[in-house]
mmCIF file of C-alpha atoms in Angstrom:
data_model
loop_
_atom_site.group_PDB
_atom_site.id
_atom_site.type_symbol
_atom_site.label_atom_id
_atom_site.label_comp_id
_atom_site.label_asym_id
_atom_site.label_seq_id
_atom_site.Cartn_x
_atom_site.Cartn_y
_atom_site.Cartn_z
ATOM 1 C CA MET A 771 -50.821 -22.672 28.532
ATOM 2 C CA THR A 772 -49.437 -19.450 30.128
ATOM 3 C CA ASP A 773 -50.503 -16.116 28.633
ATOM 4 C CA ASP A 774 -47.333 -14.033 27.768
ATOM 5 C CA GLY A 775 -49.121 -11.025 26.341
ATOM 6 C CA ASN A 776 -50.574 -12.972 23.345
ATOM 7 C CA THR A 777 -53.870 -14.964 22.933
ATOM 8 C CA TYR A 778 -53.545 -18.746 23.368
ATOM 9 C CA ALA A 779 -56.409 -21.408 23.477
ATOM 10 C CA SER A 780 -56.249 -23.411 26.742
ATOM 11 C CA LYS A 781 -56.773 -27.230 26.928
ATOM 12 C CA GLU A 782 -60.155 -26.795 28.679
ATOM 13 C CA GLU A 783 -61.436 -24.501 25.886
ATOM 14 C CA VAL A 784 -60.295 -26.965 23.211
ATOM 15 C CA THR A 785 -62.008 -29.838 25.080
ATOM 16 C CA GLU A 786 -65.248 -27.839 25.431
ATOM 17 C CA LEU A 787 -65.238 -27.078 21.694
ATOM 18 C CA ARG A 788 -64.753 -30.745 20.895
ATOM 19 C CA GLU A 789 -67.764 -31.698 23.128
ATOM 20 C CA GLN A 790 -69.904 -29.094 21.334
ATOM 21 C CA ILE A 791 -68.958 -30.500 17.932
ATOM 22 C CA ARG A 792 -69.737 -34.050 19.119
ATOM 23 C CA GLY A 793 -73.144 -32.975 20.351
ATOM 24 C CA LEU A 794 -73.915 -31.298 17.111
ATOM 25 C CA ARG A 795 -73.026 -34.449 15.201
ATOM 26 C CA GLU A 796 -75.265 -36.577 17.476
ATOM 27 C CA ARG A 797 -78.202 -34.225 16.845
ATOM 28 C CA GLN A 798 -77.673 -34.467 13.081
ATOM 29 C CA GLU A 799 -77.805 -38.335 13.322
ATOM 30 C CA GLN A 800 -81.006 -38.189 15.357
ATOM 31 C CA ASP A 801 -82.629 -35.955 12.738
ATOM 32 C CA LYS A 802 -81.889 -38.487 9.993
ATOM 33 C CA GLN A 803 -83.560 -41.502 11.738
ATOM 34 C CA PRO A 804 -87.242 -42.513 10.674
ATOM 35 C CA ASP A 805 -90.303 -41.267 12.513
ATOM 36 C CA SER A 806 -91.044 -44.785 13.949
ATOM 37 C CA ALA A 807 -87.854 -44.820 15.703
ATOM 38 C CA ASN A 808 -88.661 -41.422 17.024
ATOM 39 C CA GLY A 809 -92.009 -42.727 18.323
ATOM 40 C CA ASN A 810 -90.391 -45.632 20.153
ATOM 41 C CA LYS A 811 -87.864 -43.251 21.617
ATOM 42 C CA GLU A 812 -90.768 -40.998 22.809
ATOM 43 C CA GLU A 813 -92.582 -43.949 24.421
ATOM 44 C CA LYS A 814 -89.453 -44.992 26.214
ATOM 45 C CA ALA A 815 -88.805 -41.497 27.257
ATOM 46 C CA ALA A 816 -92.440 -41.223 28.486
ATOM 47 C CA ASP A 817 -92.118 -44.396 30.529
ATOM 48 C CA GLN A 818 -88.816 -43.389 32.006
ATOM 49 C CA GLY A 819 -89.878 -39.748 32.513
ATOM 50 C CA GLU A 820 -92.946 -40.117 34.680
ATOM 51 C CA LYS A 821 -91.811 -37.193 36.737
ATOM 52 C CA GLU A 822 -92.005 -34.717 33.792
ATOM 53 C CA THR A 823 -94.918 -32.214 33.711
ATOM 54 C CA ASP A 824 -97.753 -32.335 31.282
ATOM 55 C CA GLU A 825 -96.704 -29.089 29.677
ATOM 56 C CA GLU A 826 -93.327 -30.570 28.766
ATOM 57 C CA LYS A 827 -94.977 -33.696 27.303
ATOM 58 C CA GLN A 828 -97.345 -31.636 25.230
ATOM 59 C CA GLU A 829 -94.626 -29.154 23.932
ATOM 60 C CA PRO A 830 -93.437 -30.136 20.472
ATOM 61 C CA GLU A 831 -89.722 -30.807 19.874
ATOM 62 C CA LYS A 832 -87.787 -27.938 18.174
ATOM 63 C CA LYS A 833 -85.350 -28.934 15.459
ATOM 64 C CA PRO A 834 -82.319 -26.689 14.789
ATOM 65 C CA HIS A 835 -82.087 -25.041 11.384
ATOM 66 C CA PRO A 836 -79.562 -26.880 9.056
ATOM 67 C CA VAL A 837 -77.786 -23.694 8.036
ATOM 68 C CA ARG A 838 -77.250 -22.866 11.684
ATOM 69 C CA LYS A 839 -75.764 -26.267 12.324
ATOM 70 C CA ILE A 840 -73.323 -25.903 9.412
ATOM 71 C CA ALA A 841 -72.312 -22.429 10.596
ATOM 72 C CA LEU A 842 -71.677 -23.679 14.102
ATOM 73 C CA ILE A 843 -69.612 -26.569 12.782
ATOM 74 C CA ALA A 844 -67.645 -24.229 10.505
ATOM 75 C CA ILE A 845 -66.975 -21.853 13.374
ATOM 76 C CA ALA A 846 -65.846 -24.656 15.606
ATOM 77 C CA VAL A 847 -63.529 -26.044 12.898
ATOM 78 C CA LEU A 848 -62.049 -22.590 12.269
ATOM 79 C CA VAL A 849 -61.499 -22.001 15.986
ATOM 80 C CA LEU A 850 -59.804 -25.379 16.409
ATOM 81 C CA GLY A 851 -57.720 -24.975 13.284
ATOM 82 C CA GLY A 852 -56.674 -21.429 14.163
ATOM 83 C CA GLY A 853 -55.755 -22.478 17.691
ATOM 84 C CA ALA A 854 -53.744 -25.420 16.364
ATOM 85 C CA LEU A 855 -51.924 -23.271 13.825
ATOM 86 C CA PHE A 856 -51.196 -20.626 16.408
ATOM 87 C CA TRP A 857 -49.863 -23.253 18.788
ATOM 88 C CA LEU A 858 -47.632 -24.742 16.116
ATOM 89 C CA SER A 859 -46.389 -21.321 15.089
ATOM 90 C CA SER A 860 -45.743 -20.061 18.627
ATOM 91 C CA ARG A 861 -43.302 -22.912 19.226
ATOM 92 C CA HIS A 862 -40.837 -21.336 16.712
ATOM 93 C CA TYR A 863 -41.125 -17.635 17.635
ATOM 94 C CA GLU A 864 -40.528 -15.640 20.773
ATOM 95 C CA SER A 865 -42.906 -13.016 22.006
ATOM 96 C CA THR A 866 -42.223 -10.282 24.483
ATOM 97 C CA ASP A 867 -43.608 -6.926 25.657
ATOM 98 C CA ASP A 868 -40.003 -5.638 26.434
ATOM 99 C CA ALA A 869 -38.443 -4.783 23.064
ATOM 100 C CA PHE A 870 -37.032 -1.683 21.321
ATOM 101 C CA VAL A 871 -35.535 -0.689 17.960
ATOM 102 C CA ASP A 872 -31.740 -0.621 17.994
ATOM 103 C CA GLY A 873 -29.012 0.510 15.542
ATOM 104 C CA HIS A 874 -25.349 1.440 15.119
ATOM 105 C CA THR A 875 -24.151 4.742 16.604
ATOM 106 C CA SER A 876 -21.227 6.513 14.978
ATOM 107 C CA GLY A 877 -19.043 8.924 16.961
ATOM 108 C CA ILE A 878 -17.909 11.880 14.809
ATOM 109 C CA ALA A 879 -14.581 13.334 15.975
ATOM 110 C CA ALA A 880 -12.113 15.983 14.780
ATOM 111 C CA ARG A 881 -9.094 14.683 12.868
ATOM 112 C CA ILE A 882 -7.001 17.822 13.345
ATOM 113 C CA PRO A 883 -6.708 20.459 16.040
ATOM 114 C CA GLY A 884 -8.670 23.597 15.323
ATOM 115 C CA THR A 885 -11.237 26.167 16.508
ATOM 116 C CA VAL A 886 -14.916 25.671 15.679
ATOM 117 C CA THR A 887 -16.282 28.515 13.547
ATOM 118 C CA SER A 888 -19.735 27.124 12.605
ATOM 119 C CA VAL A 889 -22.057 24.263 13.619
ATOM 120 C CA TYR A 890 -24.842 23.447 11.134
ATOM 121 C CA VAL A 891 -27.045 20.782 12.801
ATOM 122 C CA GLU A 892 -28.907 20.255 16.049
ATOM 123 C CA GLU A 893 -29.781 17.184 18.092
ATOM 124 C CA ASN A 894 -32.440 14.849 16.684
ATOM 125 C CA GLU A 895 -31.899 16.312 13.206
ATOM 126 C CA PHE A 896 -31.602 13.985 10.215
ATOM 127 C CA VAL A 897 -28.296 14.252 8.281
ATOM 128 C CA LYS A 898 -27.099 12.630 5.068
ATOM 129 C CA ALA A 899 -23.727 11.107 4.403
ATOM 130 C CA GLY A 900 -21.268 13.801 3.221
ATOM 131 C CA GLN A 901 -23.267 16.687 4.761
ATOM 132 C CA VAL A 902 -21.087 19.320 6.442
ATOM 133 C CA LEU A 903 -21.712 19.357 10.195
ATOM 134 C CA VAL A 904 -18.919 21.639 11.579
ATOM 135 C CA ASP A 905 -16.428 24.133 10.137
ATOM 136 C CA LEU A 906 -13.005 24.671 11.695
ATOM 137 C CA ASP A 907 -10.813 27.785 11.211
ATOM 138 C CA PRO A 908 -8.870 26.979 7.978
ATOM 139 C CA ARG A 909 -6.357 29.842 7.953
ATOM 140 C CA ASP A 910 -3.404 28.007 9.541
ATOM 141 C CA TYR A 911 -3.907 25.044 7.230
ATOM 142 C CA GLU A 912 -4.183 27.329 4.151
ATOM 143 C CA SER A 913 -0.787 28.811 5.106
ATOM 144 C CA THR A 914 0.686 25.350 5.555
ATOM 145 C CA LEU A 915 -0.683 24.381 2.140
ATOM 146 C CA GLU A 916 1.009 27.375 0.476
ATOM 147 C CA GLN A 917 4.328 26.496 2.086
ATOM 148 C CA ALA A 918 4.045 22.890 0.924
ATOM 149 C CA GLN A 919 3.353 24.081 -2.630
ATOM 150 C CA ALA A 920 6.459 26.273 -2.553
ATOM 151 C CA GLN A 921 8.603 23.471 -1.183
ATOM 152 C CA LEU A 922 7.402 21.128 -3.901
ATOM 153 C CA SER A 923 8.208 23.728 -6.590
ATOM 154 C CA GLN A 924 11.727 24.198 -5.122
ATOM 155 C CA ALA A 925 12.371 20.494 -4.909
ATOM 156 C CA HIS A 926 11.242 20.012 -8.504
ATOM 157 C CA ALA A 927 13.510 22.784 -9.753
ATOM 158 C CA GLN A 928 16.486 21.289 -7.909
ATOM 159 C CA THR A 929 15.781 17.921 -9.518
ATOM 160 C CA GLN A 930 15.576 19.482 -12.978
ATOM 161 C CA ALA A 931 18.861 21.359 -12.357
ATOM 162 C CA GLU A 932 20.687 18.219 -11.239
ATOM 163 C CA ARG A 933 19.714 15.983 -14.154
ATOM 164 C CA PRO A 934 22.113 17.626 -16.698
ATOM 165 C CA ASN A 935 25.050 17.048 -14.327
ATOM 166 C CA VAL A 936 24.662 13.314 -14.818
ATOM 167 C CA LEU A 937 25.136 13.699 -18.590
ATOM 168 C CA LEU A 938 27.939 16.160 -18.090
ATOM 169 C CA THR A 939 29.758 13.781 -15.722
ATOM 170 C CA GLU A 940 29.384 10.926 -18.238
ATOM 171 C CA VAL A 941 30.876 13.095 -21.023
ATOM 172 C CA THR A 942 33.699 14.325 -18.809
ATOM 173 C CA ASN A 943 34.564 10.821 -17.727
ATOM 174 C CA ARG A 944 34.659 9.598 -21.311
ATOM 175 C CA THR A 945 36.861 12.510 -22.271
ATOM 176 C CA ASN A 946 39.225 11.949 -19.358
ATOM 177 C CA ILE A 947 39.459 8.255 -20.131
ATOM 178 C CA ALA A 948 40.236 8.961 -23.755
ATOM 179 C CA THR A 949 42.814 11.649 -22.874
ATOM 180 C CA THR A 950 44.626 9.447 -20.374
ATOM 181 C CA ALA A 951 44.561 6.583 -22.785
ATOM 182 C CA ALA A 952 46.189 8.867 -25.436
ATOM 183 C CA ASP A 953 48.757 9.952 -22.871
ATOM 184 C CA VAL A 954 49.595 6.369 -22.103
ATOM 185 C CA THR A 955 49.941 5.628 -25.847
ATOM 186 C CA SER A 956 52.179 8.685 -26.304
ATOM 187 C CA ALA A 957 54.283 7.757 -23.296
ATOM 188 C CA GLU A 958 54.636 4.210 -24.622
ATOM 189 C CA ALA A 959 55.823 5.659 -27.959
ATOM 190 C CA GLY A 960 58.307 7.886 -26.147
ATOM 191 C CA VAL A 961 59.716 4.889 -24.248
ATOM 192 C CA THR A 962 60.056 2.982 -27.489
ATOM 193 C CA ALA A 963 61.894 5.883 -29.173
ATOM 194 C CA ALA A 964 64.144 6.370 -26.147
ATOM 195 C CA GLU A 965 64.968 2.670 -26.118
ATOM 196 C CA GLN A 966 65.877 2.865 -29.821
ATOM 197 C CA GLU A 967 68.072 5.907 -29.220
ATOM 198 C CA TYR A 968 69.776 4.201 -26.363
ATOM 199 C CA GLN A 969 70.384 1.070 -28.357
ATOM 200 C CA ALA A 970 71.840 3.240 -31.166
ATOM 201 C CA ALA A 971 74.097 4.997 -28.699
ATOM 202 C CA LEU A 972 75.265 1.663 -27.329
ATOM 203 C CA ALA A 973 75.983 0.495 -30.858
ATOM 204 C CA LYS A 974 78.145 3.586 -31.450
ATOM 205 C CA VAL A 975 79.890 3.021 -28.178
ATOM 206 C CA ASN A 976 80.675 -0.467 -29.107
ATOM 207 C CA GLU A 977 81.835 0.576 -32.567
ATOM 208 C CA SER A 978 84.041 3.381 -31.231
ATOM 209 C CA ALA A 979 85.377 1.104 -28.520
ATOM 210 C CA ALA A 980 86.472 -1.416 -31.149
ATOM 211 C CA ASN A 981 88.103 1.272 -33.274
ATOM 212 C CA SER A 982 89.818 2.757 -30.227
ATOM 213 C CA SER A 983 91.043 -0.674 -29.155
ATOM 214 C CA LYS A 984 92.409 -1.354 -32.660
ATOM 215 C CA ALA A 985 94.118 2.063 -32.683
ATOM 216 C CA GLN A 986 95.707 1.451 -29.351
ATOM 217 C CA THR A 987 96.934 -1.894 -30.584
ATOM 218 C CA ASP A 988 98.435 -0.270 -33.645
ATOM 219 C CA VAL A 989 100.229 2.288 -31.451
ATOM 220 C CA ALA A 990 101.637 -0.493 -29.298
ATOM 221 C CA ARG A 991 102.677 -2.499 -32.384
ATOM 222 C CA PHE A 992 104.341 0.373 -34.245
ATOM 223 C CA LYS A 993 106.176 1.941 -31.311
ATOM 224 C CA PRO A 994 109.022 -0.668 -31.258
ATOM 225 C CA LEU A 995 109.382 -0.258 -34.952
ATOM 226 C CA VAL A 996 109.713 3.512 -34.617
ATOM 227 C CA ASP A 997 112.334 3.106 -31.952
ATOM 228 C CA LYS A 998 114.356 0.889 -34.407
ATOM 229 C CA ASP A 999 113.772 3.392 -37.191
ATOM 230 C CA GLU A 1000 112.043 0.719 -39.113
ATOM 231 C CA VAL A 1001 108.953 2.854 -39.526
ATOM 232 C CA ALA A 1002 108.895 6.548 -40.260
ATOM 233 C CA ARG A 1003 108.123 8.875 -37.386
ATOM 234 C CA GLU A 1004 105.450 10.621 -39.451
ATOM 235 C CA GLN A 1005 103.510 7.336 -39.947
ATOM 236 C CA PHE A 1006 103.705 6.550 -36.266
ATOM 237 C CA ASP A 1007 102.416 9.993 -35.322
ATOM 238 C CA GLN A 1008 99.493 9.464 -37.669
ATOM 239 C CA ILE A 1009 98.713 6.131 -35.917
ATOM 240 C CA VAL A 1010 98.892 7.845 -32.524
ATOM 241 C CA ALA A 1011 96.597 10.610 -33.694
ATOM 242 C CA THR A 1012 94.128 8.132 -35.015
ATOM 243 C CA ALA A 1013 94.140 6.263 -31.730
ATOM 244 C CA LYS A 1014 93.493 9.465 -29.857
ATOM 245 C CA SER A 1015 90.627 10.310 -32.214
ATOM 246 C CA PHE A 1016 89.025 6.946 -31.724
ATOM 247 C CA ALA A 1017 89.423 7.298 -27.941
ATOM 248 C CA ALA A 1018 87.742 10.696 -28.066
ATOM 249 C CA THR A 1019 84.893 9.294 -30.191
ATOM 250 C CA LEU A 1020 84.472 6.415 -27.741
ATOM 251 C CA ALA A 1021 84.223 8.873 -24.877
ATOM 252 C CA ALA A 1022 81.690 10.939 -26.793
ATOM 253 C CA ASN A 1023 79.585 7.934 -27.671
ATOM 254 C CA GLN A 1024 79.664 6.784 -24.100
ATOM 255 C CA THR A 1025 78.384 10.166 -22.961
ATOM 256 C CA SER A 1026 75.592 9.970 -25.588
ATOM 257 C CA ALA A 1027 74.695 6.486 -24.482
ATOM 258 C CA THR A 1028 74.513 7.676 -20.907
ATOM 259 C CA ALA A 1029 72.233 10.548 -21.956
ATOM 260 C CA ALA A 1030 70.094 8.180 -23.971
ATOM 261 C CA GLN A 1031 69.776 5.893 -20.965
ATOM 262 C CA LYS A 1032 68.614 8.775 -18.793
ATOM 263 C CA GLN A 1033 66.142 9.810 -21.506
ATOM 264 C CA LEU A 1034 64.855 6.252 -21.540
ATOM 265 C CA ASP A 1035 64.418 6.257 -17.784
ATOM 266 C CA GLN A 1036 62.479 9.517 -18.034
ATOM 267 C CA ARG A 1037 60.236 8.127 -20.740
ATOM 268 C CA ARG A 1038 59.571 5.069 -18.647
ATOM 269 C CA ALA A 1039 58.687 7.224 -15.687
ATOM 270 C CA GLN A 1040 56.325 9.319 -17.805
ATOM 271 C CA LEU A 1041 54.690 6.121 -19.043
ATOM 272 C CA MET A 1042 54.132 4.914 -15.493
ATOM 273 C CA GLN A 1043 52.571 8.298 -14.608
ATOM 274 C CA ALA A 1044 50.314 8.198 -17.611
ATOM 275 C CA GLN A 1045 49.253 4.644 -16.771
ATOM 276 C CA LYS A 1046 48.553 5.649 -13.188
ATOM 277 C CA ARG A 1047 46.416 8.617 -14.272
ATOM 278 C CA ALA A 1048 44.526 6.386 -16.687
ATOM 279 C CA GLU A 1049 43.839 3.893 -13.935
ATOM 280 C CA GLU A 1050 42.701 6.659 -11.606
ATOM 281 C CA VAL A 1051 40.341 8.010 -14.235
ATOM 282 C CA LEU A 1052 38.913 4.586 -14.933
ATOM 283 C CA ASP A 1053 38.503 3.894 -11.190
ATOM 284 C CA ASN A 1054 36.971 7.311 -10.424
ATOM 285 C CA ALA A 1055 34.616 7.518 -13.359
ATOM 286 C CA PRO A 1056 31.940 5.055 -12.069
ATOM 287 C CA PRO A 1057 31.808 6.523 -8.515
ATOM 288 C CA GLN A 1058 31.583 10.057 -9.880
ATOM 289 C CA LEU A 1059 28.719 9.077 -12.152
ATOM 290 C CA ALA A 1060 27.118 7.121 -9.326
ATOM 291 C CA ALA A 1061 27.423 10.133 -7.060
ATOM 292 C CA ARG A 1062 25.705 12.327 -9.608
ATOM 293 C CA GLN A 1063 22.993 9.771 -10.134
ATOM 294 C CA ALA A 1064 22.568 9.457 -6.336
ATOM 295 C CA THR A 1065 22.236 13.226 -6.100
ATOM 296 C CA VAL A 1066 19.489 13.088 -8.687
ATOM 297 C CA LEU A 1067 17.747 10.315 -6.792
ATOM 298 C CA THR A 1068 18.039 12.355 -3.580
ATOM 299 C CA ARG A 1069 16.497 15.317 -5.328
ATOM 300 C CA ARG A 1070 13.729 13.111 -6.587
ATOM 301 C CA ALA A 1071 13.112 11.750 -3.111
ATOM 302 C CA GLY A 1072 13.008 15.273 -1.862
ATOM 303 C CA THR A 1073 10.426 16.041 -4.523
ATOM 304 C CA GLU A 1074 8.305 13.047 -3.499
ATOM 305 C CA THR A 1075 8.555 14.076 0.155
ATOM 306 C CA ALA A 1076 7.484 17.612 -0.739
ATOM 307 C CA ARG A 1077 4.589 16.137 -2.733
ATOM 308 C CA ALA A 1078 3.549 13.993 0.177
ATOM 309 C CA GLU A 1079 3.672 16.975 2.470
ATOM 310 C CA LEU A 1080 1.533 18.903 -0.039
ATOM 311 C CA ASN A 1081 -1.035 16.027 -0.106
ATOM 312 C CA GLN A 1082 -1.080 15.969 3.672
ATOM 313 C CA ALA A 1083 -1.597 19.716 3.797
ATOM 314 C CA ILE A 1084 -4.532 19.352 1.299
ATOM 315 C CA LEU A 1085 -6.005 16.630 3.497
ATOM 316 C CA ASN A 1086 -5.626 18.692 6.641
ATOM 317 C CA LEU A 1087 -7.349 21.609 4.967
ATOM 318 C CA SER A 1088 -10.221 19.353 3.927
ATOM 319 C CA TYR A 1089 -10.504 18.095 7.524
ATOM 320 C CA CYS A 1090 -11.503 21.632 8.526
ATOM 321 C CA LYS A 1091 -14.946 20.614 7.307
ATOM 322 C CA ILE A 1092 -16.290 17.789 9.519
ATOM 323 C CA VAL A 1093 -18.848 15.806 7.462
ATOM 324 C CA ALA A 1094 -21.321 13.033 8.310
ATOM 325 C CA PRO A 1095 -19.964 9.614 7.262
ATOM 326 C CA VAL A 1096 -23.427 7.961 7.259
ATOM 327 C CA ASN A 1097 -27.095 8.721 7.042
ATOM 328 C CA GLY A 1098 -28.730 9.049 10.441
ATOM 329 C CA ILE A 1099 -30.091 11.111 13.294
ATOM 330 C CA VAL A 1100 -27.909 13.378 15.395
ATOM 331 C CA ALA A 1101 -28.050 11.783 18.843
ATOM 332 C CA LYS A 1102 -25.794 14.144 20.742
ATOM 333 C CA ARG A 1103 -24.244 17.470 19.810
ATOM 334 C CA ILE A 1104 -21.023 18.413 21.609
ATOM 335 C CA ALA A 1105 -19.371 21.026 19.327
ATOM 336 C CA GLU A 1106 -20.002 24.723 19.920
ATOM 337 C CA PRO A 1107 -18.665 27.793 18.010
ATOM 338 C CA GLY A 1108 -15.402 29.060 19.463
ATOM 339 C CA GLN A 1109 -14.549 25.705 21.000
ATOM 340 C CA HIS A 1110 -10.996 24.493 20.413
ATOM 341 C CA LEU A 1111 -10.921 20.814 19.379
ATOM 342 C CA ALA A 1112 -8.083 18.368 19.750
ATOM 343 C CA PRO A 1113 -7.500 15.472 17.304
ATOM 344 C CA GLY A 1114 -9.861 12.666 18.146
ATOM 345 C CA GLN A 1115 -12.167 14.853 20.252
ATOM 346 C CA GLN A 1116 -15.805 13.831 19.681
ATOM 347 C CA VAL A 1117 -18.223 16.461 18.331
ATOM 348 C CA PHE A 1118 -21.358 14.423 17.399
ATOM 349 C CA LEU A 1119 -23.074 11.094 17.839
ATOM 350 C CA ILE A 1120 -25.086 9.845 14.865
ATOM 351 C CA THR A 1121 -27.485 6.916 14.969
ATOM 352 C CA GLN A 1122 -27.468 5.156 11.571
ATOM 353 C CA LEU A 1123 -30.841 4.455 9.888
ATOM 354 C CA ASP A 1124 -29.618 2.116 7.140
ATOM 355 C CA ASN A 1125 -29.236 -0.912 9.416
ATOM 356 C CA LEU A 1126 -31.759 -1.172 12.247
ATOM 357 C CA TRP A 1127 -32.868 -4.207 14.301
ATOM 358 C CA VAL A 1128 -35.009 -5.094 17.273
ATOM 359 C CA THR A 1129 -33.480 -5.772 20.651
ATOM 360 C CA ALA A 1130 -35.812 -7.743 22.977
ATOM 361 C CA ASN A 1131 -35.573 -9.353 26.414
#
């Protein structure tokens, strides 16, 4: 196997260890055999080893100590087992000598334009989330905040002042509707009375016309009799006077009827005007009320807009303090006192420490 910076057992080493274990086992078996067998083996070895020296024949055979044998066997087993376990484990894991610790890097930027007044950290310094890193000049944003507060107060006051107008418009509309309805009722009563007067005048005209016609008939009927002196002149003069009286009454009643008719026409015209005014009031009341309500809604919207501007002004003022969003190490400092920052301009780089990992090739 190839060595990638870690220790691995080669095939040759494993084979050599196996041969050593096999030799140790054979020696143990030889030690367990009887002495007679050992004698025969020595005789055979003597016959076959005629070339050995006398000193080697006379030297007694040394037997290894049992504890030593067991220790060697245990060591061999441990080496083989460890090599096998390492080989099995190395198949599932990568190893390299080209690796480094990596993490997320956060870029800290200004959210509003402003001039740097203070910088509180240096490069390679540890910072905590929420820690103030940079201060911007807050005076412009404090002034904007005061203006937003004043605008909100003004908008709220306008809304409060407009609310009673809705109720006032409702009351006025109800009053106008009731008044015009009463005018219509009065005009209708006037038309009814004028019609009655006109009808009475017509009745008088008809009555006086009948009387006048009868009187004229009497004059025409008595005149021949007067001429023949069959009727006294005084009686005839009385008939003529009566006819003239009825004729005058007829003329007067006709004049009254004409006046009553004109009065009826006037009453009818007044009724039409009253009805028209009532219709106008009924038609105009809902739009007037809706206009007042719309004005109130507009004032409320203005109040909400002013409140939103106030909230934005508060936020902008808070952005004058640039804080660390995460725990980490300052990797790069860019901001300096007196520097003017634009929105989105980077002032720091912070490497996070809460989520690190190893990047290896």
